Amino acid sequence: MIGPFRRALLAWYDASRRDLPWRRNNDFYPVWLSEIMLQQTRVEAVIPYFDRFLARFPNTAALADAAESEVLALWSGLGYYSRARNLHRAARSFTERGDPSRYDEILALAGIGPYTAAAIASIALGLPHAAVDGNVLRVISRLKNDASEISQAAIRARFTKEAQSLLDPRRPGDFNQAMMELGATVCLPRNPRCGECPVQRFCEGRAAGRERELPVKRRKDQARDIPLDLLLTTRGNEVFLIRRGAQERRLAGFWELPQKQGPIRGVKPLAKFTHRIVNDRFRVTVYAASSPPPTFREAGEWFSPERITQTPVTTITRKALTLIERSGRVLGKLRTPPKRSGQ
Ligand code: ADE
């Protein structure tokens, strides 16, 4: 059964895979870059970032030569910025010792776990490692009609073994991408399109009529609400931003709108929105201020719209500026990047 399963899956992938920019060649650098960008981030959100990044830094050497602030500026809006910092540092280390050529070398890089290492090793180097993410866990749980709870590490390890035995060692990169593609476009979480599935006849979950009940997951932790009141001060078309200190756990060195210190009464908010980062749901309110708040005067600087495009700015601040720009109240041509999941 394994030969027919692999053939059916790969034939489907060859015929109907999405034309994604990182699928144009399997060189190490673009594959590595794409897999890092795709961590926790949807394909549609990654595409424009990937194209811009590759145009500006076409290879490892160009990336290694860049200033970190420029790398972060190109990443700005994509979230999880340690990815950009790690990528940049790794590029510098590759200029001395060359690009990695083994799975364990890739796995040893900061910010790369077994899934990303397997994806890069299989796609760029043709090495037979199964890449198992949430999509692939869902596909396997349905194929095997296995109702084990996939949030447990031991269960995930078992599913990974299963994926490893399914993997086609002759085309590991395509096989892994075919499994991801199946999970992303056909074997969908809520409404699986079994009628379009190339491996339906191998699917034990479907045969048992249980595909919608699988995989079994523990309920997600509830998000906590965190109120965040920000102050917008403008001077002509410039805005006043402050820099996050090096001690910040997240987004150190990024620029953002200052937070309101005491209570503000009788002032109408300019904008309100929510922004979720993992389990934190920020309830953001932006107020207009006539001058920079005294506590931040020394720490802040004025930014023109042009300067902002070259600066790492937090996604919350970008969202705030775009919303306010749309409402026509302030600013000329600030742009926010497309929506992405997570940060
Ligand atoms: N998600 C992670 N890696 C991917 C890839 N190579 N293609 C599509 N989606 C992905």
Coordinates of C-alpha atoms and ligand atoms in Angstrom, one line a residue:
M1 CA 0.0 0.0 0.0
I2 CA 2.9 2.4 0.7
G3 CA 4.0 2.6 -3.0
P4 CA 0.5 3.4 -4.3
F5 CA 0.0 5.9 -1.5
R6 CA 3.3 7.8 -2.3
R7 CA 2.5 7.7 -6.0
A8 CA -1.0 9.1 -5.6
L9 CA 0.1 11.9 -3.3
L10 CA 3.1 12.9 -5.4
A11 CA 1.2 12.8 -8.7
W12 CA -1.4 15.1 -7.1
Y13 CA 1.3 17.4 -5.8
D14 CA 3.0 17.5 -9.2
A15 CA -0.3 18.4 -10.9
S16 CA -1.9 20.8 -8.5
R17 CA 0.7 22.3 -6.2
R18 CA 0.5 26.0 -5.6
D19 CA 3.1 28.2 -7.4
L20 CA 4.9 29.6 -4.4
P21 CA 8.0 31.8 -4.9
W22 CA 10.2 29.5 -2.8
R23 CA 9.3 26.5 -4.9
R24 CA 11.1 28.0 -8.0
N25 CA 14.4 26.5 -7.0
N26 CA 15.7 24.3 -4.2
D27 CA 18.9 26.2 -3.4
F28 CA 19.7 26.3 0.3
Y29 CA 19.4 30.0 0.9
P30 CA 15.8 30.6 -0.4
V31 CA 14.6 27.3 1.1
W32 CA 16.1 28.2 4.5
L33 CA 14.7 31.8 4.3
S34 CA 11.2 30.6 3.4
E35 CA 11.0 27.9 6.1
I36 CA 12.0 30.5 8.7
M37 CA 9.5 33.0 7.5
L38 CA 6.8 30.2 7.4
Q39 CA 7.3 29.4 11.1
Q40 CA 4.0 30.4 12.7
T41 CA 3.1 32.5 9.7
R42 CA 0.6 31.9 6.9
V43 CA 1.8 31.4 3.3
E44 CA -0.1 34.5 1.9
A45 CA 1.5 36.7 4.6
V46 CA 5.0 35.4 3.8
I47 CA 4.9 35.8 0.0
P48 CA 5.5 39.6 -0.2
Y49 CA 8.1 39.5 2.6
F50 CA 10.0 36.6 0.9
D51 CA 10.1 38.4 -2.4
R52 CA 11.3 41.7 -0.9
F53 CA 13.9 40.0 1.3
L54 CA 15.3 37.9 -1.6
A55 CA 15.4 41.0 -3.9
R56 CA 17.4 42.9 -1.3
F57 CA 19.5 40.0 0.0
P58 CA 19.8 37.5 -2.8
N59 CA 22.2 35.2 -1.1
T60 CA 23.9 34.3 2.2
A61 CA 26.8 36.7 1.7
A62 CA 24.5 39.7 1.0
L63 CA 22.6 38.9 4.2
A64 CA 25.7 38.5 6.2
D65 CA 27.0 41.9 5.0
A66 CA 23.8 43.8 6.0
A67 CA 23.2 45.8 9.2
E68 CA 20.9 44.1 11.6
S69 CA 18.6 47.2 11.6
E70 CA 18.0 46.8 7.9
V71 CA 17.3 43.1 8.2
L72 CA 14.7 43.9 11.0
A73 CA 13.2 46.7 8.9
L74 CA 12.5 44.2 6.1
W75 CA 11.0 41.8 8.6
S76 CA 9.0 44.5 10.2
G77 CA 5.3 43.4 10.4
L78 CA 6.0 39.7 10.0
G79 CA 6.5 39.2 13.8
Y80 CA 8.6 36.9 15.9
Y81 CA 11.7 39.0 15.2
S82 CA 14.1 36.7 16.9
R83 CA 13.8 34.8 13.6
A84 CA 15.3 37.6 11.7
R85 CA 18.1 38.1 14.2
N86 CA 18.9 34.4 14.2
L87 CA 18.9 34.3 10.4
H88 CA 21.3 37.2 10.2
R89 CA 23.7 35.7 12.7
A90 CA 23.6 32.3 11.0
A91 CA 24.3 33.9 7.6
R92 CA 27.4 35.5 9.2
S93 CA 28.5 32.1 10.5
F94 CA 28.0 30.4 7.1
T95 CA 30.3 32.9 5.4
E96 CA 33.2 31.2 7.3
R97 CA 32.1 27.6 7.3
G98 CA 29.8 27.4 4.3
D99 CA 26.1 26.5 4.2
P100 CA 25.1 23.5 6.2
S101 CA 25.0 20.1 4.4
R102 CA 23.6 17.9 7.2
Y103 CA 20.4 17.7 9.1
D104 CA 22.0 17.9 12.5
E105 CA 23.9 21.1 11.5
I106 CA 20.6 22.7 10.5
L107 CA 18.9 21.5 13.7
A108 CA 21.8 23.0 15.8
L109 CA 21.0 26.6 14.5
A110 CA 19.2 28.9 16.9
G111 CA 15.4 29.0 16.4
I112 CA 15.3 25.8 14.4
G113 CA 13.4 22.8 15.7
P114 CA 12.9 19.3 14.2
Y115 CA 10.1 20.4 11.9
T116 CA 12.0 23.3 10.2
A117 CA 15.2 21.3 10.1
A118 CA 13.5 18.4 8.4
A119 CA 11.7 20.8 5.9
I120 CA 15.0 22.5 5.0
A121 CA 17.1 19.2 4.9
S122 CA 14.6 17.4 2.7
I123 CA 13.7 20.3 0.3
A124 CA 17.2 21.8 -0.1
L125 CA 19.4 18.8 0.5
G126 CA 17.2 15.9 -0.5
L127 CA 17.7 14.2 2.9
P128 CA 15.0 11.8 4.1
H129 CA 13.6 13.5 7.2
A130 CA 9.8 13.8 7.7
A131 CA 8.6 17.3 8.5
V132 CA 5.7 17.1 10.9
D133 CA 3.8 20.3 11.8
G134 CA 0.1 20.7 12.8
N135 CA -1.1 20.2 9.3
V136 CA 0.8 16.9 8.9
L137 CA -0.4 15.7 12.4
R138 CA -3.9 16.2 11.2
V139 CA -3.4 14.3 8.0
I140 CA -1.7 11.4 9.8
S141 CA -4.4 11.2 12.6
R142 CA -7.0 10.9 9.9
L143 CA -5.1 8.5 7.6
K144 CA -4.6 6.2 10.6
N145 CA -8.0 6.9 12.3
D146 CA -5.9 7.6 15.4
A147 CA -7.8 9.5 18.1
S148 CA -4.7 10.0 20.4
E149 CA -4.3 13.5 21.8
I150 CA -1.8 15.3 19.7
S151 CA -0.8 17.9 22.2
Q152 CA 1.2 15.2 24.0
A153 CA 4.8 15.0 23.0
A154 CA 4.9 11.2 23.2
I155 CA 1.9 11.0 20.8
R156 CA 3.5 13.5 18.4
A157 CA 6.7 11.4 18.4
R158 CA 4.6 8.4 17.4
F159 CA 2.9 10.3 14.6
T160 CA 6.3 11.5 13.5
K161 CA 7.5 7.9 13.2
E162 CA 4.4 7.2 11.2
A163 CA 5.2 10.1 8.9
Q164 CA 8.8 8.9 8.6
S165 CA 7.7 5.5 7.4
L166 CA 5.3 7.1 4.8
L167 CA 8.0 9.5 3.5
D168 CA 9.2 8.7 0.0
P169 CA 13.0 8.6 0.3
R170 CA 13.4 9.2 -3.5
R171 CA 11.6 12.6 -3.2
P172 CA 11.6 13.6 0.4
G173 CA 11.3 17.4 -0.2
D174 CA 8.4 17.0 -2.5
F175 CA 6.8 14.4 -0.3
N176 CA 7.0 16.7 2.8
Q177 CA 5.6 19.6 0.8
A178 CA 2.8 17.4 -0.6
M179 CA 1.8 16.5 3.0
M180 CA 1.8 20.1 4.0
E181 CA -0.1 21.1 0.9
L182 CA -2.7 18.4 1.5
G183 CA -3.2 19.7 5.0
A184 CA -3.4 23.3 3.9
T185 CA -5.7 22.9 0.9
V186 CA -7.7 19.6 1.2
C187 CA -7.5 17.9 4.5
L188 CA -8.8 21.1 6.2
P189 CA -9.5 21.2 10.0
R190 CA -13.2 21.8 10.0
N191 CA -14.4 21.0 6.5
P192 CA -12.1 18.5 4.9
R193 CA -12.6 18.2 1.1
C194 CA -12.5 14.4 1.0
G195 CA -14.0 14.4 -2.5
E196 CA -10.9 16.1 -3.8
C197 CA -8.4 14.1 -1.8
P198 CA -5.8 12.1 -3.8
V199 CA -5.4 9.6 -1.0
Q200 CA -8.9 9.2 0.2
R201 CA -8.9 5.5 -0.6
F202 CA -6.0 5.1 2.0
C203 CA -7.8 7.1 4.7
E204 CA -9.0 5.0 7.6
G205 CA -10.5 8.0 9.3
R206 CA -12.7 8.7 6.3
A207 CA -13.6 5.0 6.0
A208 CA -14.8 5.1 9.6
G209 CA -16.7 8.4 9.0
R210 CA -14.6 10.1 11.7
E211 CA -12.5 12.6 9.7
R212 CA -14.2 15.6 11.3
E213 CA -13.5 14.4 14.8
L214 CA -9.8 14.1 14.2
P215 CA -7.3 15.1 15.3
V216 CA -8.1 15.1 19.0
K217 CA -6.7 18.2 20.8
R218 CA -6.8 19.5 24.3
R219 CA -8.8 22.8 24.5
K220 CA -6.5 25.8 23.9
D221 CA -5.7 28.1 26.8
Q222 CA -7.9 31.1 26.8
A223 CA -6.3 34.4 25.7
R224 CA -5.8 37.0 28.4
D225 CA -6.9 40.5 27.8
I226 CA -4.3 43.2 28.3
P227 CA -5.4 46.9 28.0
L228 CA -2.8 49.1 26.2
D229 CA -3.3 52.8 25.9
L230 CA -1.0 54.5 23.4
L231 CA -0.3 58.2 22.7
L232 CA 0.0 59.6 19.2
T233 CA 1.9 63.0 18.9
T234 CA 2.4 64.5 15.5
R235 CA 4.4 67.3 14.1
G236 CA 3.5 68.0 10.5
N237 CA 3.4 64.5 9.0
E238 CA 5.9 63.2 11.6
V239 CA 5.1 61.0 14.5
F240 CA 6.8 60.7 17.9
L241 CA 8.1 57.1 18.6
I242 CA 10.2 55.7 21.4
R243 CA 12.6 52.8 21.2
R244 CA 12.1 49.6 23.2
G245 CA 15.0 48.9 25.6
A246 CA 17.5 46.1 25.2
Q247 CA 16.0 44.5 28.4
E248 CA 12.6 43.9 26.8
R249 CA 11.7 40.3 26.5
R250 CA 10.1 40.9 23.1
L251 CA 10.9 43.3 20.3
A252 CA 14.0 44.9 21.9
G253 CA 15.2 47.8 19.8
F254 CA 11.9 48.2 18.0
W255 CA 10.2 51.6 17.8
E256 CA 6.7 52.2 19.0
L257 CA 4.1 54.8 20.2
P258 CA 4.7 55.7 23.9
Q259 CA 2.2 54.3 26.5
K260 CA -0.1 56.6 28.4
Q261 CA 1.1 56.9 32.0
G262 CA -1.7 58.4 34.1
P263 CA -5.4 58.4 33.4
I264 CA -6.7 60.6 30.5
R265 CA -10.2 62.0 31.0
G266 CA -12.6 63.5 28.5
V267 CA -10.3 62.7 25.5
K268 CA -11.8 60.8 22.6
P269 CA -9.8 57.9 21.4
L270 CA -8.4 58.1 17.8
A271 CA -8.5 54.4 17.3
K272 CA -9.3 51.1 19.0
F273 CA -8.4 47.6 18.0
T274 CA -7.3 44.3 19.4
H275 CA -4.0 42.5 18.6
R276 CA -3.2 39.0 19.6
I277 CA 0.2 37.7 20.4
V278 CA 0.1 34.0 21.3
N279 CA -2.1 34.0 24.4
D280 CA -2.1 37.7 25.0
R281 CA -4.9 39.8 23.5
F282 CA -3.9 43.4 23.6
R283 CA -6.9 45.8 23.7
V284 CA -5.3 48.8 22.2
T285 CA -6.7 52.4 22.4
V286 CA -4.8 55.3 20.8
Y287 CA -5.2 58.8 22.1
A288 CA -4.0 62.1 20.6
A289 CA -1.4 64.1 22.6
S290 CA -0.4 67.7 21.9
S291 CA 3.2 67.1 22.8
P292 CA 5.5 64.1 23.6
P293 CA 4.8 62.9 27.1
P294 CA 7.5 64.3 29.5
T295 CA 8.8 60.9 30.7
F296 CA 9.6 59.9 27.1
R297 CA 10.8 63.2 25.7
E298 CA 14.5 62.2 25.9
A299 CA 14.0 58.6 24.7
G300 CA 12.0 59.4 21.6
E301 CA 12.5 60.7 18.1
W302 CA 10.3 62.1 15.3
F303 CA 9.7 59.9 12.3
S304 CA 8.6 60.9 8.8
P305 CA 6.6 58.3 6.8
E306 CA 9.7 57.6 4.7
R307 CA 11.9 57.0 7.8
I308 CA 9.3 54.6 9.3
T309 CA 9.4 52.4 6.2
Q310 CA 13.2 51.9 7.0
T311 CA 12.7 51.3 10.7
P312 CA 11.8 48.3 12.7
V313 CA 8.4 49.3 14.1
T314 CA 6.2 47.0 16.2
T315 CA 3.2 45.6 14.6
I316 CA 0.8 47.2 17.1
T317 CA 2.2 50.6 16.3
R318 CA 2.0 50.0 12.6
K319 CA -1.6 48.9 12.9
A320 CA -2.4 52.0 15.0
L321 CA -0.8 54.3 12.5
T322 CA -2.5 52.6 9.5
L323 CA -5.9 52.7 11.2
I324 CA -5.5 56.4 12.0
E325 CA -4.2 57.1 8.5
R326 CA -7.2 55.4 7.0
S327 CA -9.6 57.4 9.1
G328 CA -8.0 60.5 7.5
R329 CA -6.9 62.2 10.7
V330 CA -3.2 62.1 10.5
L331 CA -0.2 61.2 8.4
G332 CA 0.4 60.8 4.7
K333 CA 1.6 57.5 3.4
L334 CA 2.3 55.0 6.2
R335 CA 1.8 51.5 5.2
T336 CA 1.1 48.4 7.2
P337 CA 2.1 45.0 5.9
P338 CA -0.6 42.3 5.3
K339 CA -2.2 40.5 8.1
R340 CA -0.6 37.4 9.5
S341 CA -1.5 35.0 12.2
G342 CA 0.2 35.1 15.6
Q343 CA 2.1 38.2 16.5
Ligands
ADE1 N1 4.8 25.7 5.4 C1 6.0 25.5 5.9 N2 6.8 25.1 4.9 C2 6.1 25.2 3.7 C3 6.4 25.0 2.4 N3 7.6 24.7 2.0 N4 5.4 25.2 1.5 C4 4.2 25.5 1.9 N5 3.8 25.7 3.2 C5 4.8 25.6 4.1

